[in-house]
CSV table of C-alpha atoms in Angstrom, one decimal:
chain,number,residue,atom,x,y,z
B,9,MET,CA,31.4,94.2,18.6
B,10,ALA,CA,33.2,93.7,21.9
B,11,ALA,CA,37.0,93.5,21.7
B,12,PRO,CA,38.4,89.9,22.1
B,13,PRO,CA,39.9,89.0,25.5
B,14,ILE,CA,43.6,89.7,25.9
B,15,SER,CA,44.2,85.9,26.2
B,16,GLN,CA,42.7,85.3,22.9
B,17,LEU,CA,44.7,88.2,21.3
B,18,LEU,CA,48.0,86.8,22.8
B,19,ALA,CA,47.2,83.2,21.6
B,20,SER,CA,46.8,84.6,18.1
B,21,ALA,CA,50.1,86.4,17.9
B,22,SER,CA,52.4,84.1,19.7
B,23,VAL,CA,56.1,84.6,18.6
B,24,ASP,CA,58.8,82.1,18.4
B,25,LEU,CA,61.0,82.6,21.6
B,26,THR,CA,64.0,80.6,20.2
B,27,LEU,CA,65.5,83.8,18.9
B,28,TYR,CA,64.9,85.4,22.3
B,29,GLU,CA,66.5,82.4,24.1
B,30,ALA,CA,69.6,82.7,22.1
B,31,LEU,CA,69.6,86.5,22.8
B,32,TYR,CA,69.1,85.9,26.5
B,33,LYS,CA,72.1,83.5,26.6
B,34,TYR,CA,74.2,86.0,24.6
B,35,PHE,CA,73.4,88.7,27.1
B,36,HIS,CA,74.1,86.4,30.0
B,37,SER,CA,77.5,85.3,28.6
B,38,ASN,CA,78.5,88.9,27.9
B,39,PRO,CA,77.5,91.0,30.9
B,40,GLU,CA,78.4,94.7,31.0
B,41,LEU,CA,78.6,96.7,34.3
B,42,SER,CA,76.6,99.8,35.1
B,43,ASN,CA,77.5,102.7,32.7
B,44,HIS,CA,79.4,100.4,30.5
B,45,GLU,CA,76.6,98.8,28.5
B,46,LEU,CA,77.8,99.7,25.1
B,47,ALA,CA,77.6,96.4,23.4
B,48,THR,CA,74.3,95.5,25.2
B,49,SER,CA,72.6,98.7,24.2
B,50,LYS,CA,73.7,98.3,20.5
B,51,THR,CA,72.3,94.8,20.5
B,52,CYS,CA,69.1,95.8,21.8
B,53,ALA,CA,68.8,98.7,19.4
B,54,GLU,CA,69.6,96.3,16.4
B,55,HIS,CA,66.9,93.9,17.4
B,56,LEU,CA,64.3,96.6,17.8
B,57,ALA,CA,65.3,98.1,14.5
B,58,ALA,CA,64.8,94.7,12.9
B,59,LEU,CA,61.2,94.6,14.1
B,60,GLY,CA,60.4,97.8,11.8
B,61,GLY,CA,58.4,100.7,12.5
B,62,PHE,CA,60.3,102.1,15.5
B,63,THR,CA,62.0,105.5,15.6
B,64,ILE,CA,64.9,104.7,17.8
B,65,HIS,CA,67.1,107.2,20.0
B,66,THR,CA,70.3,106.0,21.4
B,67,ASN,CA,72.9,107.2,24.0
B,68,ILE,CA,70.5,108.7,26.4
B,69,GLY,CA,71.8,109.3,29.7
B,70,GLY,CA,74.8,107.1,28.9
B,71,HIS,CA,73.9,103.9,27.0
B,72,GLY,CA,70.2,104.3,27.4
B,73,LEU,CA,67.8,103.9,24.4
B,74,ALA,CA,64.2,104.3,23.5
B,75,GLY,CA,62.1,103.2,20.5
B,76,ILE,CA,58.8,104.8,19.6
B,77,PHE,CA,56.1,102.8,17.6
B,78,LYS,CA,53.3,105.1,16.6
B,79,ASN,CA,50.0,103.4,15.8
B,80,GLY,CA,47.2,105.9,15.5
B,81,PRO,CA,45.5,108.0,18.3
B,82,GLY,CA,45.3,106.6,21.9
B,83,LYS,CA,47.3,106.3,25.1
B,84,LYS,CA,51.1,106.4,25.2
B,85,ILE,CA,52.6,103.3,27.0
B,86,LEU,CA,56.1,103.0,28.1
B,87,LEU,CA,57.6,99.7,28.8
B,88,ARG,CA,61.1,99.5,30.4
B,89,ALA,CA,64.0,97.0,31.1
B,90,ASP,CA,67.2,97.4,32.6
B,91,MET,CA,70.6,96.3,31.1
B,92,ASP,CA,73.5,96.2,33.5
B,93,ALA,CA,75.2,93.5,35.2
B,94,LEU,CA,76.9,93.1,38.7
B,95,PRO,CA,80.6,92.7,39.8
B,96,ILE,CA,80.0,89.0,40.9
B,97,PHE,CA,82.0,85.8,40.0
B,98,GLU,CA,79.4,83.5,38.5
B,99,LYS,CA,79.2,80.0,40.0
B,100,THR,CA,76.0,78.7,38.4
B,101,GLY,CA,77.8,76.1,36.3
B,102,LEU,CA,75.6,76.9,33.2
B,103,PRO,CA,77.0,76.3,29.8
B,104,TYR,CA,76.5,79.8,28.9
B,105,ALA,CA,77.9,81.2,32.2
B,106,SER,CA,79.9,84.4,32.2
B,107,THR,CA,83.6,84.3,32.2
B,108,VAL,CA,84.0,88.1,31.6
B,109,THR,CA,86.3,90.4,33.5
B,110,ALA,CA,85.4,94.0,33.5
B,111,GLN,CA,86.5,97.2,35.0
B,112,GLY,CA,84.8,98.0,38.2
B,113,ALA,CA,83.5,101.3,39.6
B,114,ASP,CA,86.9,101.5,41.5
B,115,GLY,CA,88.9,101.2,38.1
B,116,LEU,CA,90.0,97.7,39.1
B,117,PRO,CA,89.3,94.5,37.2
B,118,THR,CA,86.3,92.6,38.6
B,119,PRO,CA,84.4,89.6,37.3
B,120,ALA,CA,81.0,90.3,36.0
B,121,MET,CA,77.6,88.4,36.0
B,122,HIS,CA,74.0,89.0,35.2
B,123,ALA,CA,73.0,88.0,38.9
B,124,CYS,CA,69.7,90.1,38.8
B,125,GLU,CA,68.2,88.7,35.5
B,126,HIS,CA,68.4,92.0,33.6
B,127,GLU,CA,69.1,89.9,30.6
B,128,MET,CA,65.8,88.2,31.0
B,129,HIS,CA,64.2,91.6,31.3
B,130,MET,CA,65.7,92.7,27.9
B,131,ALA,CA,64.8,89.5,26.1
B,132,CYS,CA,61.2,89.7,27.3
B,133,LEU,CA,60.8,93.3,26.4
B,134,LEU,CA,62.0,92.7,22.8
B,135,ALA,CA,59.7,89.6,22.6
B,136,ALA,CA,56.8,91.7,23.9
B,137,ALA,CA,57.5,94.4,21.4
B,138,GLU,CA,57.4,91.9,18.5
B,139,THR,CA,54.2,90.6,19.9
B,140,LEU,CA,52.5,94.1,20.1
B,141,ILE,CA,53.6,94.9,16.7
B,142,LYS,CA,51.9,91.7,15.4
B,143,LEU,CA,48.8,92.8,17.3
B,144,ARG,CA,48.8,96.4,16.0
B,145,ASP,CA,45.4,96.1,14.4
B,146,SER,CA,43.9,95.4,17.8
B,147,TRP,CA,45.2,98.5,19.6
B,148,SER,CA,45.7,102.2,18.9
B,149,GLY,CA,48.2,104.5,20.6
B,150,THR,CA,51.9,104.9,21.0
B,151,LEU,CA,54.3,102.2,22.4
B,152,ILE,CA,57.7,103.3,23.8
B,153,ILE,CA,60.2,100.6,24.5
B,154,LEU,CA,63.0,101.8,26.9
B,155,PHE,CA,66.2,100.1,27.8
B,156,GLN,CA,67.8,101.6,30.8
B,157,PRO,CA,71.4,101.7,32.0
B,158,ALA,CA,72.9,101.7,35.4
B,159,GLU,CA,70.0,100.4,37.4
B,160,GLU,CA,72.2,98.7,39.8
B,161,ARG,CA,73.7,102.2,40.7
B,162,GLY,CA,70.3,103.7,40.9
B,163,THR,CA,71.5,106.5,38.5
B,164,GLY,CA,70.2,105.3,35.1
B,165,ALA,CA,66.6,106.4,35.1
B,166,LYS,CA,67.5,110.0,36.3
B,167,ALA,CA,70.3,110.2,33.9
B,168,MET,CA,68.0,109.4,31.1
B,169,VAL,CA,65.5,111.9,32.1
B,170,ASP,CA,68.1,114.6,32.9
B,171,ASP,CA,69.6,114.0,29.4
B,172,GLY,CA,66.3,114.9,27.6
B,173,LEU,CA,64.6,111.7,27.3
B,174,TYR,CA,61.1,113.4,27.0
B,175,ASP,CA,62.5,115.8,24.5
B,176,LEU,CA,63.0,112.7,22.4
B,177,VAL,CA,60.0,110.5,23.1
B,178,PRO,CA,56.4,111.6,24.0
B,179,VAL,CA,55.7,111.8,27.8
B,180,PRO,CA,53.8,108.5,28.4
B,181,ASP,CA,50.4,108.2,30.0
B,182,PHE,CA,51.5,105.1,31.8
B,183,VAL,CA,54.9,103.6,32.7
B,184,LEU,CA,55.2,99.9,33.2
B,185,GLY,CA,58.1,97.5,34.4
B,186,GLN,CA,58.8,94.2,35.9
B,187,HIS,CA,61.4,92.2,37.6
B,188,VAL,CA,62.5,88.5,37.9
B,189,MET,CA,62.6,87.5,41.5
B,190,ALA,CA,63.4,84.2,43.4
B,191,MET,CA,59.8,83.0,43.1
B,192,ARG,CA,58.2,80.0,41.5
B,193,ALA,CA,58.6,80.2,37.7
B,194,GLY,CA,55.3,80.9,36.0
B,195,SER,CA,54.1,83.0,38.9
B,196,VAL,CA,53.4,86.8,39.0
B,197,GLY,CA,53.3,88.9,42.1
B,198,PHE,CA,51.8,92.4,42.6
B,199,ARG,CA,50.4,94.8,45.0
B,200,ALA,CA,48.8,98.1,45.1
B,201,GLY,CA,50.7,101.0,46.7
B,202,THR,CA,54.2,100.6,47.9
B,203,ILE,CA,55.7,97.4,46.4
B,204,MET,CA,59.5,98.1,47.0
B,205,ALA,CA,61.4,100.1,49.6
B,206,GLY,CA,63.6,103.1,49.0
B,207,ALA,CA,67.5,102.5,49.3
B,208,ASP,CA,70.3,104.8,50.2
B,209,SER,CA,74.1,103.8,50.1
B,210,LEU,CA,76.8,105.6,52.2
B,211,LYS,CA,80.6,105.6,51.9
B,212,ILE,CA,82.0,106.3,55.3
B,213,THR,CA,85.7,107.0,55.7
B,214,LEU,CA,87.2,106.7,59.3
B,215,PHE,CA,90.5,108.4,59.9
B,216,GLY,CA,93.0,106.9,62.3
B,217,SER,CA,96.8,107.2,62.7
B,218,GLY,CA,98.8,104.6,61.0
B,219,GLY,CA,102.0,103.2,61.9
B,220,HIS,CA,104.1,99.8,62.3
B,221,GLY,CA,102.0,96.7,63.0
B,222,SER,CA,104.4,95.8,65.9
B,223,GLN,CA,103.6,99.1,67.7
B,224,PRO,CA,99.8,99.6,67.8
B,225,HIS,CA,100.1,101.6,70.9
B,226,ARG,CA,101.6,104.5,68.8
B,227,THR,CA,98.6,104.4,66.5
B,228,VAL,CA,94.9,104.8,66.3
B,229,ASP,CA,94.0,101.7,64.4
B,230,PRO,CA,91.2,102.5,61.9
B,231,ALA,CA,90.7,98.6,61.2
B,232,VAL,CA,89.7,98.2,64.9
B,233,LEU,CA,87.5,101.4,64.8
B,234,ALA,CA,85.7,100.0,61.6
B,235,THR,CA,84.9,96.7,63.3
B,236,HIS,CA,83.3,98.5,66.2
B,237,VAL,CA,81.3,100.6,64.0
B,238,VAL,CA,80.1,97.7,62.0
B,239,VAL,CA,79.0,95.7,65.0
B,240,ARG,CA,77.3,98.8,66.6
B,241,LEU,CA,75.5,99.6,63.3
B,242,GLN,CA,73.7,96.1,63.5
B,243,SER,CA,71.8,97.2,66.6
B,244,ILE,CA,70.1,100.2,64.8
B,245,VAL,CA,67.4,98.3,63.1
B,246,SER,CA,66.9,95.6,65.9
B,247,ARG,CA,66.8,98.2,68.7
B,248,GLU,CA,65.6,101.5,67.2
B,249,VAL,CA,63.2,100.8,64.4
B,250,ASP,CA,59.6,99.8,65.2
B,251,TYR,CA,59.1,96.1,64.6
B,252,ASN,CA,56.0,97.0,62.4
B,253,ASP,CA,58.0,99.0,60.1
B,254,VAL,CA,60.3,97.9,57.2
B,255,ALA,CA,64.0,98.6,57.4
B,256,VAL,CA,67.3,96.8,56.6
B,257,LEU,CA,70.9,97.9,57.1
B,258,THR,CA,73.7,96.0,55.6
B,259,VAL,CA,77.5,96.6,55.4
B,260,GLY,CA,78.7,95.4,52.2
B,261,SER,CA,82.3,96.4,52.1
B,262,ILE,CA,85.1,97.2,54.7
B,263,GLN,CA,88.5,98.1,53.6
B,264,ALA,CA,91.5,99.0,55.7
B,265,GLY,CA,95.2,98.8,54.6
B,266,LYS,CA,97.2,96.8,52.0
B,267,THR,CA,99.4,94.4,54.0
B,268,GLU,CA,99.9,92.6,57.3
B,269,ASN,CA,102.5,94.6,59.2
B,270,ILE,CA,101.1,98.1,58.4
B,271,ILE,CA,98.4,99.8,60.4
B,272,ALA,CA,96.6,102.0,58.0
B,273,ASP,CA,95.7,105.6,58.4
B,274,HIS,CA,92.2,105.2,57.3
B,275,ALA,CA,89.4,102.7,56.8
B,276,THR,CA,86.4,102.8,54.5
B,277,ILE,CA,83.0,101.3,55.1
B,278,ARG,CA,80.3,101.0,52.4
B,279,LEU,CA,76.7,100.2,53.7
B,280,ASP,CA,73.3,100.1,52.2
B,281,PHE,CA,70.0,100.7,54.1
B,282,ARG,CA,66.4,100.2,53.1
B,283,SER,CA,63.2,101.8,54.3
B,284,VAL,CA,59.6,102.5,53.2
B,285,SER,CA,58.6,105.5,55.4
B,286,LEU,CA,60.5,108.9,55.2
B,287,ALA,CA,60.5,109.0,59.0
B,288,THR,CA,62.3,105.8,59.2
B,289,ARG,CA,64.8,106.8,56.6
B,290,ALA,CA,65.6,110.0,58.7
B,291,LYS,CA,65.9,107.9,61.8
B,292,LEU,CA,68.4,105.5,60.1
B,293,LEU,CA,70.4,108.4,58.7
B,294,SER,CA,70.7,110.0,62.1
B,295,ALA,CA,71.5,106.9,63.9
B,296,ILE,CA,74.3,105.9,61.5
B,297,GLU,CA,75.8,109.2,61.9
B,298,ARG,CA,75.6,109.2,65.7
B,299,VAL,CA,77.1,105.7,66.0
B,300,VAL,CA,80.0,106.4,63.6
B,301,LYS,CA,80.8,109.8,65.5
B,302,ALA,CA,80.5,108.2,68.8
B,303,GLU,CA,82.8,105.2,67.9
B,304,CYS,CA,85.4,107.7,66.4
B,305,ALA,CA,85.3,109.7,69.7
B,306,ALA,CA,85.7,106.5,71.8
B,307,SER,CA,88.8,105.6,69.8
B,308,GLY,CA,90.4,108.9,70.3
B,309,VAL,CA,90.2,109.9,66.7
B,310,GLY,CA,91.1,113.6,66.1
B,311,LYS,CA,89.4,113.9,62.7
B,312,GLU,CA,85.8,113.9,61.9
B,313,PRO,CA,84.7,111.0,59.8
B,314,LEU,CA,83.6,111.6,56.1
B,315,ILE,CA,80.1,110.3,55.4
B,316,GLU,CA,79.1,110.5,51.7
B,317,VAL,CA,75.9,109.4,50.0
B,318,THR,CA,76.7,107.2,47.0
B,319,ARG,CA,73.2,106.0,45.9
B,320,ASP,CA,69.6,107.2,46.5
B,321,LEU,CA,66.7,105.3,45.1
B,322,PRO,CA,63.0,106.3,45.8
B,323,LYS,CA,60.5,103.6,47.1
B,324,THR,CA,58.4,102.2,44.3
B,325,VAL,CA,54.7,102.9,44.5
B,326,ASN,CA,52.0,101.4,42.3
B,327,ASP,CA,49.4,103.7,41.3
B,328,GLU,CA,46.1,102.7,42.9
B,329,ALA,CA,43.9,103.2,39.7
B,330,MET,CA,46.5,101.4,37.6
B,331,ALA,CA,46.8,98.6,40.2
B,332,ASN,CA,42.9,97.9,40.1
B,333,ARG,CA,43.0,97.5,36.4
B,334,LEU,CA,46.3,95.3,36.4
B,335,GLU,CA,44.9,93.2,39.1
B,336,SER,CA,41.9,92.2,37.2
B,337,SER,CA,43.7,91.6,33.9
B,338,PHE,CA,46.6,89.6,35.5
B,339,ARG,CA,44.1,87.6,37.5
B,340,GLN,CA,42.1,86.8,34.4
B,341,TYR,CA,45.1,85.9,32.4
B,342,PHE,CA,47.4,84.1,35.0
B,343,GLU,CA,44.7,82.7,37.1
B,344,GLY,CA,46.0,80.8,40.1
B,345,SER,CA,49.6,81.7,39.3
B,346,PHE,CA,48.9,85.4,40.2
B,347,ASP,CA,49.3,86.9,43.7
B,348,ALA,CA,47.8,90.4,44.1
B,349,ASP,CA,49.0,90.9,47.6
B,350,ILE,CA,52.7,90.0,47.9
B,351,PRO,CA,54.7,91.5,50.7
B,352,VAL,CA,56.6,94.7,50.3
B,353,THR,CA,60.2,93.9,49.5
B,354,THR,CA,63.3,95.7,50.7
B,355,ILE,CA,64.8,95.2,47.1
B,356,ALA,CA,64.7,98.7,45.5
B,357,GLU,CA,64.6,100.1,41.9
B,358,ASP,CA,65.0,103.5,40.2
B,359,PHE,CA,62.3,102.6,37.8
B,360,SER,CA,59.6,104.8,39.1
B,361,ILE,CA,61.7,108.1,38.3
B,362,LEU,CA,60.8,107.6,34.7
B,363,GLY,CA,57.1,108.3,35.7
B,364,THR,CA,57.2,110.5,38.8
B,365,SER,CA,59.6,112.9,37.2
B,366,GLN,CA,56.7,113.8,34.8
B,367,GLY,CA,53.9,113.3,37.2
B,368,VAL,CA,52.9,110.1,35.4
B,369,PRO,CA,51.4,107.0,37.1
B,370,CYS,CA,53.6,103.8,37.3
B,371,ALA,CA,53.1,100.2,37.9
B,372,PHE,CA,55.7,97.6,38.6
B,373,TRP,CA,55.3,93.7,39.2
B,374,HIS,CA,57.5,90.7,40.0
B,375,TRP,CA,57.6,87.4,38.2
B,376,GLY,CA,59.3,84.1,39.2
B,377,GLY,CA,62.3,82.4,37.6
B,378,ILE,CA,62.9,79.5,39.9
B,379,ASP,CA,62.6,75.9,38.3
B,380,PRO,CA,59.0,74.8,39.5
B,381,ALA,CA,60.3,71.4,40.4
B,382,LEU,CA,63.1,72.8,42.5
B,383,TRP,CA,60.8,75.3,44.1
B,384,ASP,CA,58.1,72.5,44.9
B,385,GLU,CA,60.8,70.2,46.4
B,386,LYS,CA,62.3,72.9,48.6
B,387,SER,CA,58.9,73.9,49.7
B,388,ARG,CA,58.0,70.4,50.7
B,389,GLN,CA,61.3,70.2,52.7
B,390,GLY,CA,60.7,73.7,54.3
B,391,ARG,CA,64.0,74.9,52.8
B,392,LEU,CA,62.9,77.5,50.2
B,393,LEU,CA,65.9,79.7,51.7
B,394,ASP,CA,68.3,77.2,50.3
B,395,ILE,CA,67.5,78.6,46.8
B,396,PRO,CA,70.0,81.2,45.5
B,397,VAL,CA,68.5,84.8,45.2
B,398,ASN,CA,69.2,87.8,43.2
B,399,HIS,CA,72.7,89.1,43.5
B,400,SER,CA,74.0,85.8,44.5
B,401,SER,CA,76.6,84.0,42.4
B,402,GLY,CA,74.5,80.9,42.0
B,403,PHE,CA,71.2,82.7,40.9
B,404,SER,CA,70.2,80.9,37.8
B,405,PRO,CA,66.5,81.2,36.9
B,406,VAL,CA,65.2,78.7,34.2
B,407,ILE,CA,64.6,80.2,30.8
B,408,HIS,CA,61.3,78.5,30.4
B,409,PRO,CA,58.5,79.3,31.4
B,410,THR,CA,60.1,82.4,32.8
B,411,MET,CA,60.5,84.0,29.3
B,412,LYS,CA,57.0,83.4,28.2
B,413,THR,CA,55.6,84.6,31.6
B,414,GLY,CA,57.6,87.9,31.4
B,415,THR,CA,56.7,88.6,27.8
B,416,ASP,CA,53.0,87.8,28.4
B,417,ALA,CA,52.8,90.0,31.4
B,418,LEU,CA,54.1,93.0,29.5
B,419,CYS,CA,51.8,92.4,26.7
B,420,VAL,CA,48.7,92.1,29.1
B,421,ALA,CA,49.6,95.3,30.9
B,422,ALA,CA,50.3,97.2,27.7
B,423,LEU,CA,47.0,96.0,26.2
B,424,GLU,CA,45.1,96.7,29.4
B,425,PHE,CA,46.0,100.5,29.0
């Protein structure tokens, strides 16, 4: 007898999402920054344990955790969610908005917010775990549920692998993950091959010669130098990268001095750039170094700038064979709400390290969280860019149908393999 279709299986094992909505709101109100996800990780572990049948390992690569559910012979499937929040002051106006102040990476107090919907990722993964356990008579194999720390710093996946993740859990046959995006809620987007760019972050220290603000002629002002560097950097992508290629360069932070009447002796620029091809990445790195050093020379600086890599994320590539199977399953389940050819995005992830470090194929997709009524209204007005996006203080996806879509997508993917 043929196995029932996945849609029929999921309809027979639906879970009450009320618990997961409450959990989502808890996570949202209590965000924890990268490498500080202690309470978040503990909560995930407690809820996973309450489902029964999981062997749970905690404190992997920091606050990472993984649960193993063995259900007879068969493939080993790893489903992943990330846990960390961002140093952003929330302005959504939600009744469960974060008012948390946390310690930032620089050791200073900073507001914290789940502005990238990692709280939705966690809630959906736990709901999917419950669903798949209810359906355990319909599949055979090993389910690995993984909660990853420090995705926003691009270090969490590698930290878990380096800390012996695969000494604790079986090496999976397939690795699956997903991300909420500023797309219409209920929609799912996917593509074979490269779906997300790689990302690199740099900290650039420019050295000047400080002094009294009233006597700039006796100094080399690093603030002025930094502004020239920033302006010049903006021409790299527009004037040096082929317009058919994918590349972005953003300066996210400039710091120089502490008060108005003192010219500092150094300035710091923190920048981020994205690329898909290795050749373009190399071109961007070379151009950044060239611009920085040339502007230092033009300002008469006697000390070489210090350029440090602070983050390095690989591009995310969906395995072709997995993509073919997922496209068929997603299209059948989500019908007109599924897009199998979304554009490559310059948003980046470290998710794929969980698979590529072991030579295991991966697949990653996006799903929407924007209120359908708002999306449709802005679409009619031609003003979709007005909608707040990931990493913005006003990003506030609707809980429903986002949660059900994310839960179903994980279950459909897991059952397909």
